[in-house]
Backbone as XML, in Angstrom:
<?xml version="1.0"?>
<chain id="A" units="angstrom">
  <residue number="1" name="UNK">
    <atom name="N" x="95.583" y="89.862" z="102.128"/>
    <atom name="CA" x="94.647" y="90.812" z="102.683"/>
    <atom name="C" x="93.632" y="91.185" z="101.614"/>
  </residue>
  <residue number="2" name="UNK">
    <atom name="N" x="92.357" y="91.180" z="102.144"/>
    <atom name="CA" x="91.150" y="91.740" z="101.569"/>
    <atom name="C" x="90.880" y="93.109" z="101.635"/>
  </residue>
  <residue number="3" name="UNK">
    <atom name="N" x="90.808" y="94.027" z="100.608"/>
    <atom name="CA" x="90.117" y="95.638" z="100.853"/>
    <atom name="C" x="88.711" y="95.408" z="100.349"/>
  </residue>
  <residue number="4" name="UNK">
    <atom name="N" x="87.652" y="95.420" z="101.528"/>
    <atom name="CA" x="86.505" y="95.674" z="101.031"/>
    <atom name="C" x="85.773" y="97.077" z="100.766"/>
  </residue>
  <residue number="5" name="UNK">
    <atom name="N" x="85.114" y="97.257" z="99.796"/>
    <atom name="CA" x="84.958" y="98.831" z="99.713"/>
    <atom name="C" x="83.752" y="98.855" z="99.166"/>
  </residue>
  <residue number="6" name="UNK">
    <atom name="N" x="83.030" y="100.049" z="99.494"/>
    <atom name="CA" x="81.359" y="100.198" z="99.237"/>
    <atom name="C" x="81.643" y="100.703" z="97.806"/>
  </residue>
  <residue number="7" name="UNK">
    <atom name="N" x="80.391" y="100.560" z="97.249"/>
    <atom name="CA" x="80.298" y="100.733" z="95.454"/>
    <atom name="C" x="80.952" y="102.512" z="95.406"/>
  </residue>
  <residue number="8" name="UNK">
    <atom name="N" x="81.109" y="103.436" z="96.173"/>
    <atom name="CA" x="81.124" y="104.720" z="96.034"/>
    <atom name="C" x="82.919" y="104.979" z="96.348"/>
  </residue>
  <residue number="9" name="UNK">
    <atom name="N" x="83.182" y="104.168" z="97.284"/>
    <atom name="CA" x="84.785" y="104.021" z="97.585"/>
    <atom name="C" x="85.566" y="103.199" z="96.743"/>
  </residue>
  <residue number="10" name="UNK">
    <atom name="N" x="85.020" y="102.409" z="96.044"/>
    <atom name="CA" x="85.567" y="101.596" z="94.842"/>
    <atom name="C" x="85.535" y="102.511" z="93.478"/>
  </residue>
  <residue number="11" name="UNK">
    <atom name="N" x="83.892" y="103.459" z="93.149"/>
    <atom name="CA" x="84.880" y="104.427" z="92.096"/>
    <atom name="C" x="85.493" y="105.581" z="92.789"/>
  </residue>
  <residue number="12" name="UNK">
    <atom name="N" x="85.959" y="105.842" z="93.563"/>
    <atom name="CA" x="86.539" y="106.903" z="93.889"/>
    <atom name="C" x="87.930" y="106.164" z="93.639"/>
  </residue>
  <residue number="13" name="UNK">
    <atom name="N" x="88.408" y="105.233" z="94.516"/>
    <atom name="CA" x="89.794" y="104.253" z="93.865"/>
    <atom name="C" x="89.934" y="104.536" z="92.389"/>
  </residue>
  <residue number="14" name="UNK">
    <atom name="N" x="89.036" y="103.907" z="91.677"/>
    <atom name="CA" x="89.107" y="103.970" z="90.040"/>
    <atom name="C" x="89.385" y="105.368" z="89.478"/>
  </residue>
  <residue number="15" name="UNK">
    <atom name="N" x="88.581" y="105.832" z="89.935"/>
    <atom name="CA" x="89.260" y="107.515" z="89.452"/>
    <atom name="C" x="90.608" y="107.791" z="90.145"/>
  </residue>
  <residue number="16" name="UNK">
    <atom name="N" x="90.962" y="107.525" z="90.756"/>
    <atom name="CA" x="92.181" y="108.032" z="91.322"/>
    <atom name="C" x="93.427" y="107.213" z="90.829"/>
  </residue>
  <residue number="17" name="UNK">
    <atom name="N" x="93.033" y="105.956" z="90.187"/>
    <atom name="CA" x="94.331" y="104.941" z="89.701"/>
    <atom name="C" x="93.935" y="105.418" z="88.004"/>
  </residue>
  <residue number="18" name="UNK">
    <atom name="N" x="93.004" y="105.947" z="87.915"/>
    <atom name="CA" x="93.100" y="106.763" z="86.518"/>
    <atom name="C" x="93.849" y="107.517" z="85.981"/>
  </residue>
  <residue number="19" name="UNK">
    <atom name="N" x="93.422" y="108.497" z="87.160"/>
    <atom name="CA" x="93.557" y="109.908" z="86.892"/>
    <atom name="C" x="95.905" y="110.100" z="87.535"/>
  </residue>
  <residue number="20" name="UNK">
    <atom name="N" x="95.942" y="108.645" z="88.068"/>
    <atom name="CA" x="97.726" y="108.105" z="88.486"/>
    <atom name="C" x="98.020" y="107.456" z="87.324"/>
  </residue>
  <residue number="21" name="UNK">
    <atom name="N" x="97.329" y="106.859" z="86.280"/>
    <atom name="CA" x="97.531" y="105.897" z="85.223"/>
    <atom name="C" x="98.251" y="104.729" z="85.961"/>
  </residue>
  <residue number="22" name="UNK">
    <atom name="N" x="97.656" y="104.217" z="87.127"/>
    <atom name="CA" x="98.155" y="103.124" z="88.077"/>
    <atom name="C" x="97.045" y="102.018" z="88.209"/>
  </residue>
  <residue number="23" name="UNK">
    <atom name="N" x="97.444" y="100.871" z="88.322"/>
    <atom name="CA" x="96.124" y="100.524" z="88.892"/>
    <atom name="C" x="95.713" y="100.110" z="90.274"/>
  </residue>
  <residue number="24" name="UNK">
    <atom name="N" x="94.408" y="100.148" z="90.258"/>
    <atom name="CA" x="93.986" y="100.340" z="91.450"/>
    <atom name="C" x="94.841" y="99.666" z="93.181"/>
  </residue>
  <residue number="25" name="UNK">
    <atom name="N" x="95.373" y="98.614" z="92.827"/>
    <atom name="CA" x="96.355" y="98.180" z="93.835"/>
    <atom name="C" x="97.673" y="99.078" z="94.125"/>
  </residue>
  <residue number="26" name="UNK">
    <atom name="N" x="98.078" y="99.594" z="93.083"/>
    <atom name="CA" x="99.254" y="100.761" z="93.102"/>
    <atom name="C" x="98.437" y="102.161" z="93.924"/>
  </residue>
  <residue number="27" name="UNK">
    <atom name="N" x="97.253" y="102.220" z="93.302"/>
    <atom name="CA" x="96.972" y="103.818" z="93.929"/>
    <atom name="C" x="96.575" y="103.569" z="95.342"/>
  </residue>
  <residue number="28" name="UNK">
    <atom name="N" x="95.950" y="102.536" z="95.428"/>
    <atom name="CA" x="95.372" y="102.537" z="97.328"/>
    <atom name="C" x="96.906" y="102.238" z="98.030"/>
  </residue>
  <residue number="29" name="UNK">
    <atom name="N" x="98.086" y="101.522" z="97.752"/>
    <atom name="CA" x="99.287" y="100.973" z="98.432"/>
    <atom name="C" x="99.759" y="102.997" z="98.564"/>
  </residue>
  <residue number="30" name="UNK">
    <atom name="N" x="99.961" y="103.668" z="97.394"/>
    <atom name="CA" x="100.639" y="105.250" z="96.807"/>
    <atom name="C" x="99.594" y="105.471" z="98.031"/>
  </residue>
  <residue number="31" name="UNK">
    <atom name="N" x="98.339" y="105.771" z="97.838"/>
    <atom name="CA" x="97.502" y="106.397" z="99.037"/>
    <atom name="C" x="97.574" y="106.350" z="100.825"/>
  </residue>
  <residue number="32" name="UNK">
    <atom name="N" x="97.789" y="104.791" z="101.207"/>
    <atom name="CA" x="98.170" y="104.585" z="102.109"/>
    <atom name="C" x="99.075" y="105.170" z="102.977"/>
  </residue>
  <residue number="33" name="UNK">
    <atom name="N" x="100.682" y="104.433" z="101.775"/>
    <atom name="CA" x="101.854" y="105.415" z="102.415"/>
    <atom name="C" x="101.281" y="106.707" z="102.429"/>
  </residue>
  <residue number="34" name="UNK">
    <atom name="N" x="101.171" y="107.597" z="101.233"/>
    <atom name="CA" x="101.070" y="108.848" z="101.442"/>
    <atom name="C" x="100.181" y="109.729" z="102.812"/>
  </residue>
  <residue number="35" name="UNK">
    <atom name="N" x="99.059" y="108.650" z="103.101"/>
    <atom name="CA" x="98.358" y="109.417" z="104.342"/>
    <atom name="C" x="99.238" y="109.019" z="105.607"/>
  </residue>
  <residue number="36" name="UNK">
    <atom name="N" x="100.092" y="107.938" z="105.614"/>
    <atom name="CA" x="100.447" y="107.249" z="106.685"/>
    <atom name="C" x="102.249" y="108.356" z="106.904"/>
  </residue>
  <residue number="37" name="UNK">
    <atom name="N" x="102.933" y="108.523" z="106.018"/>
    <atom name="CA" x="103.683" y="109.569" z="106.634"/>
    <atom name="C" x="103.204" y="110.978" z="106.707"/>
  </residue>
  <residue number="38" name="UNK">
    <atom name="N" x="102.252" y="111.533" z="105.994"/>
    <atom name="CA" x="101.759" y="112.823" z="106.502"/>
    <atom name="C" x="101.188" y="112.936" z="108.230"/>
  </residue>
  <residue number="39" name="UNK">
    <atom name="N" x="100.807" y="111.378" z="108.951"/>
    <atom name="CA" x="100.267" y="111.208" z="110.003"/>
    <atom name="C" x="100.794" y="110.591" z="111.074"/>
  </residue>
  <residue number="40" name="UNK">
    <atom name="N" x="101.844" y="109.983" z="110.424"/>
    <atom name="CA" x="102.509" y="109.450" z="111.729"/>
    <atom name="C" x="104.372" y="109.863" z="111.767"/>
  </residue>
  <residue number="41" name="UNK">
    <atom name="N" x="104.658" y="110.111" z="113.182"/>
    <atom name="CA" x="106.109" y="110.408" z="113.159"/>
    <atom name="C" x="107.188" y="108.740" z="112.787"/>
  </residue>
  <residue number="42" name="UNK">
    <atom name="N" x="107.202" y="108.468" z="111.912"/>
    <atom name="CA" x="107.906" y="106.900" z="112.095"/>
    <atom name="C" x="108.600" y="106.777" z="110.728"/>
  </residue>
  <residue number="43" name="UNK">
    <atom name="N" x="110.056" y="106.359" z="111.515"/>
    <atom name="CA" x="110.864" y="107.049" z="110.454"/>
    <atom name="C" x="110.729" y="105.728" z="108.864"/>
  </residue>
  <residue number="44" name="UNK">
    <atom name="N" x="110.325" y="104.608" z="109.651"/>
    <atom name="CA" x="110.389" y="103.801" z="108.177"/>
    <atom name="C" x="109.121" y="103.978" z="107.113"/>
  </residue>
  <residue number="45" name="UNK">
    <atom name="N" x="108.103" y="105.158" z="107.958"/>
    <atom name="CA" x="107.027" y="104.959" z="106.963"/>
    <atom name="C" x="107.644" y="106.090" z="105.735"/>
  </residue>
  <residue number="46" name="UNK">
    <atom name="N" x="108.059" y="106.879" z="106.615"/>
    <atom name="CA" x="108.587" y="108.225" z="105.937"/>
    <atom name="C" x="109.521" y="107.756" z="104.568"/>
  </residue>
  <residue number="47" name="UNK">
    <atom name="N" x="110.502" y="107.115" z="105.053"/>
    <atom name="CA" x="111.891" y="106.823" z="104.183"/>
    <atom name="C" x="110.541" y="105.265" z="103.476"/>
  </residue>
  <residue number="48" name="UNK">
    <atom name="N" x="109.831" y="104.690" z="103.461"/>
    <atom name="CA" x="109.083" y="104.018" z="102.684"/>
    <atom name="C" x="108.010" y="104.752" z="101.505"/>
  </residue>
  <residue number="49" name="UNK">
    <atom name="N" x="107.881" y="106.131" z="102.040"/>
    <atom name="CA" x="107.499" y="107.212" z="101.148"/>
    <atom name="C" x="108.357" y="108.118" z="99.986"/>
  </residue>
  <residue number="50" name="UNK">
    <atom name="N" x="109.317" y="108.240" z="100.712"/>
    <atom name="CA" x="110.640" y="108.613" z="99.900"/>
    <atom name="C" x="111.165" y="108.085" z="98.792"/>
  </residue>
  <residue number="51" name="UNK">
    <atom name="N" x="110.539" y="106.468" z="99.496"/>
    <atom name="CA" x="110.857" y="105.688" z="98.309"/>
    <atom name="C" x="109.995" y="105.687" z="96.652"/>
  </residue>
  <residue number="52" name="UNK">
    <atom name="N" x="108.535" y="105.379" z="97.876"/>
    <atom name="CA" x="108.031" y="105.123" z="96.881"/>
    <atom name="C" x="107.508" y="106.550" z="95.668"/>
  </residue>
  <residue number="53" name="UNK">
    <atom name="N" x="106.963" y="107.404" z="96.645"/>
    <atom name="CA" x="106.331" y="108.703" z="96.205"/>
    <atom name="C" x="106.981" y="109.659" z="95.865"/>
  </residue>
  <residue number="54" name="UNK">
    <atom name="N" x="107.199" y="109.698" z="94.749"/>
    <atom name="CA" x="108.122" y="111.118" z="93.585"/>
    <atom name="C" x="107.838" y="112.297" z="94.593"/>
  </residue>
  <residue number="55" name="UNK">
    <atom name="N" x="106.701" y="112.542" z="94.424"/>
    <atom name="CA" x="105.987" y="113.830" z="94.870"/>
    <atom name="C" x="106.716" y="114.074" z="96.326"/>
  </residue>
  <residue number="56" name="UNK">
    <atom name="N" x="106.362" y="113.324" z="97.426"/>
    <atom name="CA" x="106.484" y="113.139" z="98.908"/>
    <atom name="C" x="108.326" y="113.682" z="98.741"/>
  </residue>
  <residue number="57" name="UNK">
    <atom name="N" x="109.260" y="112.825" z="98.130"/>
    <atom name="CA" x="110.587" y="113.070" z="97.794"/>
    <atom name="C" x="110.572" y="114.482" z="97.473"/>
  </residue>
  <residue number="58" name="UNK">
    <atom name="N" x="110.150" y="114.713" z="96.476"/>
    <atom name="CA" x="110.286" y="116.180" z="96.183"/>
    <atom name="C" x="110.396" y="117.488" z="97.167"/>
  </residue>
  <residue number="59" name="UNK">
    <atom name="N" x="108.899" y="117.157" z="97.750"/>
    <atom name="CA" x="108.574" y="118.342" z="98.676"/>
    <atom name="C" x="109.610" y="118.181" z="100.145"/>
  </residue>
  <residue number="60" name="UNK">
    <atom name="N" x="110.008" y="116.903" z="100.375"/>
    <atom name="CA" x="111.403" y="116.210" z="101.809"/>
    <atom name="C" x="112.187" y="117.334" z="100.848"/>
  </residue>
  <residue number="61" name="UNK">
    <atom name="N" x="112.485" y="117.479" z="100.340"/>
    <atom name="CA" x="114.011" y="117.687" z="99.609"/>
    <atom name="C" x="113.764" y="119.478" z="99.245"/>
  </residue>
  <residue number="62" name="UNK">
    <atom name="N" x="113.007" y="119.652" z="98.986"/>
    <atom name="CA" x="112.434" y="121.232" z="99.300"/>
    <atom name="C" x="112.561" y="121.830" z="100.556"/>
  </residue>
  <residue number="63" name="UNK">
    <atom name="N" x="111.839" y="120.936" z="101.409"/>
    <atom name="CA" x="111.679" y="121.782" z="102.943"/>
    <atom name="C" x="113.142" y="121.591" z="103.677"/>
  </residue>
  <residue number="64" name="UNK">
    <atom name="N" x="113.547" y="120.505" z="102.945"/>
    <atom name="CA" x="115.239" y="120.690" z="103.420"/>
    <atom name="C" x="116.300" y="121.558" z="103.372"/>
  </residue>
  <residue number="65" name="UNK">
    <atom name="N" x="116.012" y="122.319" z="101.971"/>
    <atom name="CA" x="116.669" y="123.096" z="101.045"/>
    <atom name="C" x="116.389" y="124.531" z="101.689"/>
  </residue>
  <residue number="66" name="UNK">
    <atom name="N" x="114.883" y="124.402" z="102.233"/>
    <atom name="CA" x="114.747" y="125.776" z="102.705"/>
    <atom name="C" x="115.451" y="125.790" z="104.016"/>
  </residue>
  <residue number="67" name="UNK">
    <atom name="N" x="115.035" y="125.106" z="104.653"/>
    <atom name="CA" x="115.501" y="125.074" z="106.335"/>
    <atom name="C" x="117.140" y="125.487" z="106.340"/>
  </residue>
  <residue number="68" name="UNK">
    <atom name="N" x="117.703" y="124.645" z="105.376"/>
    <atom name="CA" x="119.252" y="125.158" z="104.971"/>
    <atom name="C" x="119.801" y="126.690" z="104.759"/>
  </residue>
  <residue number="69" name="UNK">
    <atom name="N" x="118.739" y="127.042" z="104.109"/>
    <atom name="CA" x="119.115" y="128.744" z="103.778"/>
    <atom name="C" x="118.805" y="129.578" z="104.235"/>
  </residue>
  <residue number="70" name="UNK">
    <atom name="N" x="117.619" y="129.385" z="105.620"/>
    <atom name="CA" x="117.491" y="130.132" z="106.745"/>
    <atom name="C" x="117.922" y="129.636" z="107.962"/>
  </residue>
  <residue number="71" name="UNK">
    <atom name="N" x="118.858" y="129.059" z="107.979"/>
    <atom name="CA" x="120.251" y="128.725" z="109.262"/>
    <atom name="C" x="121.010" y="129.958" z="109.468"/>
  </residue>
  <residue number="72" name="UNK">
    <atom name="N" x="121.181" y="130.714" z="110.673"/>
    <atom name="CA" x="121.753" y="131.451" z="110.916"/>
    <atom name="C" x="123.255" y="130.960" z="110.552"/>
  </residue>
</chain>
């Protein structure tokens, strides 16, 4: 697969696999998942986020923690 991208969406990539110390194939794949389970209900994108995304894990494992301690 080809990502074609206008000169303004290509540095915005670059800053963002920078500012991840990733490169640019890591941050658009990190970006993807990340918009794709914030947007869709599907459980393999989710648990493919879990995987990949520290962050995404973190905050699953937070909202879990809370939901737990306000259970009647």
């Amino acid at each position: 697969m080809t990502l074609r991208l206008s000169a303004e969406e290509d540095r915005a990539l670059t800053l963002l696999a920078a500012a991840q110390g990733r490169s640019k194939h890591d941050a658009a794949v990190r970006a993807i998942v990340a918009a794709a389970a914030r947007s869709l209900l599907d459980s393999e994108v989710h648990h493919l986020a879990y995987e990949l995304l520290a962050d995404y894990r973190e905050t699953q494992q937070a909202i879990t923690q809370a939901k737990a301690k306000h259970r009647p």
